[in-house]
XYZ file of C-alpha atoms in Angstrom:
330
model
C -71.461 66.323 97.811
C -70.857 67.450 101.149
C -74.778 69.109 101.254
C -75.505 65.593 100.466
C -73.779 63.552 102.878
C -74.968 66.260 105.737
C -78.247 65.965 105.000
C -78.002 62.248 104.708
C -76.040 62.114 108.086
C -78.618 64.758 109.339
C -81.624 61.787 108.302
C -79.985 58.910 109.964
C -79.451 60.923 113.184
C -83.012 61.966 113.499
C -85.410 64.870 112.755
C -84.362 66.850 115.129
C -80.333 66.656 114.222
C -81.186 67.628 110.474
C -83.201 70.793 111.019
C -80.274 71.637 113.599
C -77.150 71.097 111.633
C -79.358 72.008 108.464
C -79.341 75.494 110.397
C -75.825 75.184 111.011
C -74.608 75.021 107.551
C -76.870 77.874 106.742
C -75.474 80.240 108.890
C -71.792 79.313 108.166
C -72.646 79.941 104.456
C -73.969 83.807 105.281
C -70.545 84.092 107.563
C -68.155 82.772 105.084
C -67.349 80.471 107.680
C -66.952 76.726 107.452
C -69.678 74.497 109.370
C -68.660 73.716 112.845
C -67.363 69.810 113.523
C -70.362 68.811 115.242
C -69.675 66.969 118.351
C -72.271 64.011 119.561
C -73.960 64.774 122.637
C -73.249 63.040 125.483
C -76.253 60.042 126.660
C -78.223 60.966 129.655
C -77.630 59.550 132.761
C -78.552 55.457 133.896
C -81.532 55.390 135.554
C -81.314 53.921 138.985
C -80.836 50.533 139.240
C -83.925 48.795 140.805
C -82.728 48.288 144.434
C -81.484 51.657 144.964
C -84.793 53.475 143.555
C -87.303 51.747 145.440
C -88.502 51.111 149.124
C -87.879 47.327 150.334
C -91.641 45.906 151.940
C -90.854 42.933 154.198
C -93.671 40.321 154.149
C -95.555 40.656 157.243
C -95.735 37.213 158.919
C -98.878 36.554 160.567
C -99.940 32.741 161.304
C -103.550 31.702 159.672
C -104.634 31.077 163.309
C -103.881 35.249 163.923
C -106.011 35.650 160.779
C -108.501 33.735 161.624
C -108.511 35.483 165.236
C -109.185 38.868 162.969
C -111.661 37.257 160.675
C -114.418 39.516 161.940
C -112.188 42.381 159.646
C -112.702 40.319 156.845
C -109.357 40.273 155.604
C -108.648 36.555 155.649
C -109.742 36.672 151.393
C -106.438 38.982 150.679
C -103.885 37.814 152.885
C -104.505 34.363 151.094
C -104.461 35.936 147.267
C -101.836 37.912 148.350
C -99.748 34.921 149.476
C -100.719 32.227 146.163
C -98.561 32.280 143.584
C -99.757 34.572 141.721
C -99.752 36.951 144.348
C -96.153 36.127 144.811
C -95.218 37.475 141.560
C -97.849 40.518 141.018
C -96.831 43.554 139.333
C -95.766 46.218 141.936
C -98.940 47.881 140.699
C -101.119 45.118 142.073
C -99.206 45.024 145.061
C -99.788 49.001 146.107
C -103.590 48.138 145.724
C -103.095 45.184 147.736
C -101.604 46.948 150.126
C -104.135 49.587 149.708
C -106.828 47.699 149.866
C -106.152 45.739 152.752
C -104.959 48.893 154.836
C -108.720 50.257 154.316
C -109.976 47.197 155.922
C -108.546 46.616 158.764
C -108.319 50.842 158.847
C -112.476 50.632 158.663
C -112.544 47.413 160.675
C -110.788 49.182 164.019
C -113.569 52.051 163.672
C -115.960 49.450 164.434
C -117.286 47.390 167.396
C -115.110 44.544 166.087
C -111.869 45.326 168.364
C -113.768 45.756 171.626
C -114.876 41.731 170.983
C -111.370 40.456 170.756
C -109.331 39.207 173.366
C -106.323 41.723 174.886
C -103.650 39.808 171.968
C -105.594 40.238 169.417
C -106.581 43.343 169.796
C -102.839 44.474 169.851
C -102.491 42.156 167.078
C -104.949 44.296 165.293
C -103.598 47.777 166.341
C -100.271 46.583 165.275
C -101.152 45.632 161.871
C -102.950 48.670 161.252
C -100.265 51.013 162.141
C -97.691 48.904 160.292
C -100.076 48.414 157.265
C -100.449 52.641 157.261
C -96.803 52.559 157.488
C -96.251 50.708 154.629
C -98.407 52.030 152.160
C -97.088 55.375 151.016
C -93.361 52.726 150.583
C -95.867 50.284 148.466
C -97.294 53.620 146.292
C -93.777 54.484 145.648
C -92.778 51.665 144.522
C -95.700 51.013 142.217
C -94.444 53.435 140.239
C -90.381 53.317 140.695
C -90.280 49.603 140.994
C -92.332 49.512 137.537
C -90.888 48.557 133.926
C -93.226 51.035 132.333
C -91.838 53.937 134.544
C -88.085 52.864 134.404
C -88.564 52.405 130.468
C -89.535 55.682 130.137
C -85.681 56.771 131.441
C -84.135 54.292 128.475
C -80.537 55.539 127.730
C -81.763 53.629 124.382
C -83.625 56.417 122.517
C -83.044 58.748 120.492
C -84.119 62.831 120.590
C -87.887 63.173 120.147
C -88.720 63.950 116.803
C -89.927 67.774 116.334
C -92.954 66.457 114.846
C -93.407 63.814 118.196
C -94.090 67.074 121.040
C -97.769 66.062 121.063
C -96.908 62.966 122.972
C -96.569 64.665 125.836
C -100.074 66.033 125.680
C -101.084 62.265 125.415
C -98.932 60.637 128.405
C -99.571 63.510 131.362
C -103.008 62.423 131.653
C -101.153 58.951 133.145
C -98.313 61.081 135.482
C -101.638 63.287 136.742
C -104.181 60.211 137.830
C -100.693 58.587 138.997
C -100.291 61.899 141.289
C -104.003 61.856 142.360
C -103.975 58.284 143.062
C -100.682 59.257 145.373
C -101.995 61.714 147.389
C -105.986 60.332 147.831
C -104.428 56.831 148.525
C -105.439 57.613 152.539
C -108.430 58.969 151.854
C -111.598 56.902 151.792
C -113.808 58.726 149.186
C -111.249 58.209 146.693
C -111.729 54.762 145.168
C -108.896 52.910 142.784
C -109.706 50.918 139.960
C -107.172 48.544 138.450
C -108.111 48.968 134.923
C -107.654 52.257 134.782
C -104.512 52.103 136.751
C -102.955 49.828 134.298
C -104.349 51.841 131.599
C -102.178 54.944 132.400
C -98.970 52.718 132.847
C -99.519 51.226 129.562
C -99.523 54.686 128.450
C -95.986 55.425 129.597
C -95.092 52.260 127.919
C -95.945 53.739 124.524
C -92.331 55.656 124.168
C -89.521 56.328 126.104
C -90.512 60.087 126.606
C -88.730 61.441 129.192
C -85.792 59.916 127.671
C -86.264 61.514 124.272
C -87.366 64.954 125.691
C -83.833 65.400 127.607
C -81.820 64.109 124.658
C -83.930 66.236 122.393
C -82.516 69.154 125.223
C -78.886 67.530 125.234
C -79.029 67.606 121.314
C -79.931 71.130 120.770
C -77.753 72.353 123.761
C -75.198 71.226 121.989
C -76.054 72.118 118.377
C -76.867 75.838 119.585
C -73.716 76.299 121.402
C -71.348 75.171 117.980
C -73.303 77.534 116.088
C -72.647 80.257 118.532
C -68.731 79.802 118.257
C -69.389 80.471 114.587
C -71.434 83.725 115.519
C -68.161 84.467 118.079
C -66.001 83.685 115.463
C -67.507 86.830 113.163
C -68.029 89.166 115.902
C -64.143 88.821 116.909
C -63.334 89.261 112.764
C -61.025 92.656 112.745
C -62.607 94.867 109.923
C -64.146 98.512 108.983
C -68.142 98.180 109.591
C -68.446 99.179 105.771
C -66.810 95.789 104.351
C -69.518 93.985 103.151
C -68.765 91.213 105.369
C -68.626 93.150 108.737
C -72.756 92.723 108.467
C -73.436 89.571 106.914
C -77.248 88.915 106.553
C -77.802 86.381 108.924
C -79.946 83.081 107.992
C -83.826 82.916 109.175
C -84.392 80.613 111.876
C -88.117 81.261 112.336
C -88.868 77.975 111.755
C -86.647 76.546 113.984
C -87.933 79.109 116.864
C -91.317 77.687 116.495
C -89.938 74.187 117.307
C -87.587 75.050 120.111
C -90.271 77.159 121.673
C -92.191 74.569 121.700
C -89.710 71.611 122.650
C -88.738 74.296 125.884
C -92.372 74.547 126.560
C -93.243 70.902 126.254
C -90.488 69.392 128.214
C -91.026 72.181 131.046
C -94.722 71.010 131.100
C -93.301 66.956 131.319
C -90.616 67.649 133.626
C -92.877 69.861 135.923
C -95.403 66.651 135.928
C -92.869 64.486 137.102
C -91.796 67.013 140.135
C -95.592 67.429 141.059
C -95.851 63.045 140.837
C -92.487 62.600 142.923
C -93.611 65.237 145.459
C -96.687 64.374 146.361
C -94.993 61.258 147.586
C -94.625 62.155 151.358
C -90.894 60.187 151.802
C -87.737 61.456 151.617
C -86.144 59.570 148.254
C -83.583 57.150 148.040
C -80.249 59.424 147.552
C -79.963 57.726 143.571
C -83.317 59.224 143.018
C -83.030 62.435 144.932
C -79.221 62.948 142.695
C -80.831 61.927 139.147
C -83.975 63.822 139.816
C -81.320 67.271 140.451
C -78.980 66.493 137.452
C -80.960 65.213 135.188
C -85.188 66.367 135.399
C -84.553 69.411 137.309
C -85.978 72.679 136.156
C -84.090 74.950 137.992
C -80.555 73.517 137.843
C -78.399 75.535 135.631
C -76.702 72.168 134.906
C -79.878 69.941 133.963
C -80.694 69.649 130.284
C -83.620 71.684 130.460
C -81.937 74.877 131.949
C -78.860 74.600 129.857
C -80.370 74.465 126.531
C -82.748 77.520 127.448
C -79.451 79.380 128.505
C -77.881 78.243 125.293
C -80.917 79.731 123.610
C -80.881 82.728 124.917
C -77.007 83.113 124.240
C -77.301 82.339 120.658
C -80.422 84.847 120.537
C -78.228 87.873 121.911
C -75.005 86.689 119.819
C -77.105 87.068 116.405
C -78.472 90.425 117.980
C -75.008 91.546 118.532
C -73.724 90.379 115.139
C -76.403 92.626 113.499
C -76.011 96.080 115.554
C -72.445 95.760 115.754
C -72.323 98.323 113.059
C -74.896 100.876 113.783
């Protein structure tokens, strides 16, 4: 009965928690020992709220009589779609390629002849609006992607570990974090052209799961899993007893199986989180400070505190305990 109810528990919790504590069980059994009281791992950390993860973008006021003094930049079209009501309430997406867009026009339209026929105002009018425009846009590229519901979703404290069977998604969902770098760092250059469709496209993708979510509390889980069934391997080693007792050497339980899967949820998570350092740095700002902190605790691969870290060094730990166990008595 209690087999049953852990493997039933070990179902409801997920995949992922029944192949752990399934392992558990199996090596209290070869150490005579009972199974550990499995403690549930703690959730990862909120996401930022909205206002503290993104860049604010003041409208730029400009009167239609200014506009029309530039019209020879041809810009008149987007500040006017830009200020409907749909453009009111566009996607942050839609807004970095406004932005983008209009940057590269009046960008192009002050390499040309057009500022020398303007009068003295609006040719500072023009120079002004460029420079603020180029300003703006690496602050409108950020916040296409932190000011987006498909990006913050993918942080959802509401998930659950990723399935041992689920690692592939990551090989489906970095093609979206690398055209979401590339579009980043080509944003300024003008041989790089955007497309909207395919911009969407990618954020849909991240829409499809929660999967940095469920990576890290796929981590958190087996960080925690690994480190109860340690104590039990501690437990043995400190057991008092002559090497020839048949117990001083217990044949420990095979865990090939569940190697193959943790290699492969270490690999696969290093290969996410290191996409998501390559996206965030090829942003050239400085963070907000709630970005800069949850990026270090939580997606960091070289924090000994972050998920990632600790359940490689609680790995390795259980590795060289089970190593112990078995020379102990050679």
């Amino acid at each position: 009965m209690l087999l049953l109810t852990g493997w039933l528990t070990g179902c409801a919790d997920g995949a992922a928690e029944h192949r752990l504590q399934d392992y558990q069980q199996r090596l209290a059994s070869s150490l005579k020992l009972s199974p550990p009281d499995t403690a549930t791992p703690d959730n990862i950390g909120a996401f930022p709220e909205r206002e503290a993860r993104r860049f604010p973008l003041e409208d730029i006021r400009q009167s239609l009589l200014d506009i029309y003094a530039l019209r020879g930049c041809h810009i008149s079209n987007l500040v006017a779609k830009r200020n409907n009501q749909l453009g009111r309430v566009a996607a942050p997406s839609q807004r970095w390629l406004y932005e983008l867009k209009l940057w590269r026009r009046l960008s192009d339209c002050w390499n040309t002849d057009v500022p020398d026929a303007l009068d003295a105002d609006d040719r500072q009018r023009l120079a002004r609006l460029t420079q603020l425009k180029t300003e703006r846009l690496p602050r409108a590229s950020w916040n296409a992607l932190f000011d987006s519901s498909e990006w913050a979703d993918s942080f959802s404290r509401a998930s659950s570990p990723l399935p041992p069977d689920a690692l592939d998604a990551v090989n489906e969902q970095l093609p979206a974090l690398a055209y979401l770098r590339e579009a980043t760092l080509h944003q300024f250059d003008p041989r790089w052209t955007p497309d909207s469709a395919t911009l969407e496209g990618h954020l849909n993708t991240l829409r499809q799961r929660p999967l940095t979510a469920e990576l890290l509390r796929a981590l958190l889980l087996t960080e925690q899993r690994l480190t109860e069934a340690s104590a039990l391997l501690e437990t043995a080693l400190a057991r008092a007893g002559d090497c020839h007792a048949p117990e001083a050497t217990p044949p420990l339980p095979d865990m090939a199986s569940l190697n193959r899967w943790l290699t492969r949820l270490e690999a696969q998570s290093a290969r996410w989180l290191g996409a998501i350092r390559d996206l965030l740095d090829a942003h050239p700002l400085e963070p907000p400070p709630a970005v800069a902190d949850y990026r270090h605790r939580w997606l960091s691969l070289d924090n000994p505190d972050a998920p990632w870290s600790a359940m490689v060094t609680a790995r390795e730990r259980h590795q060289a305990l089970r190593q112990r166990l078995t020379k102990r008595c050679r």
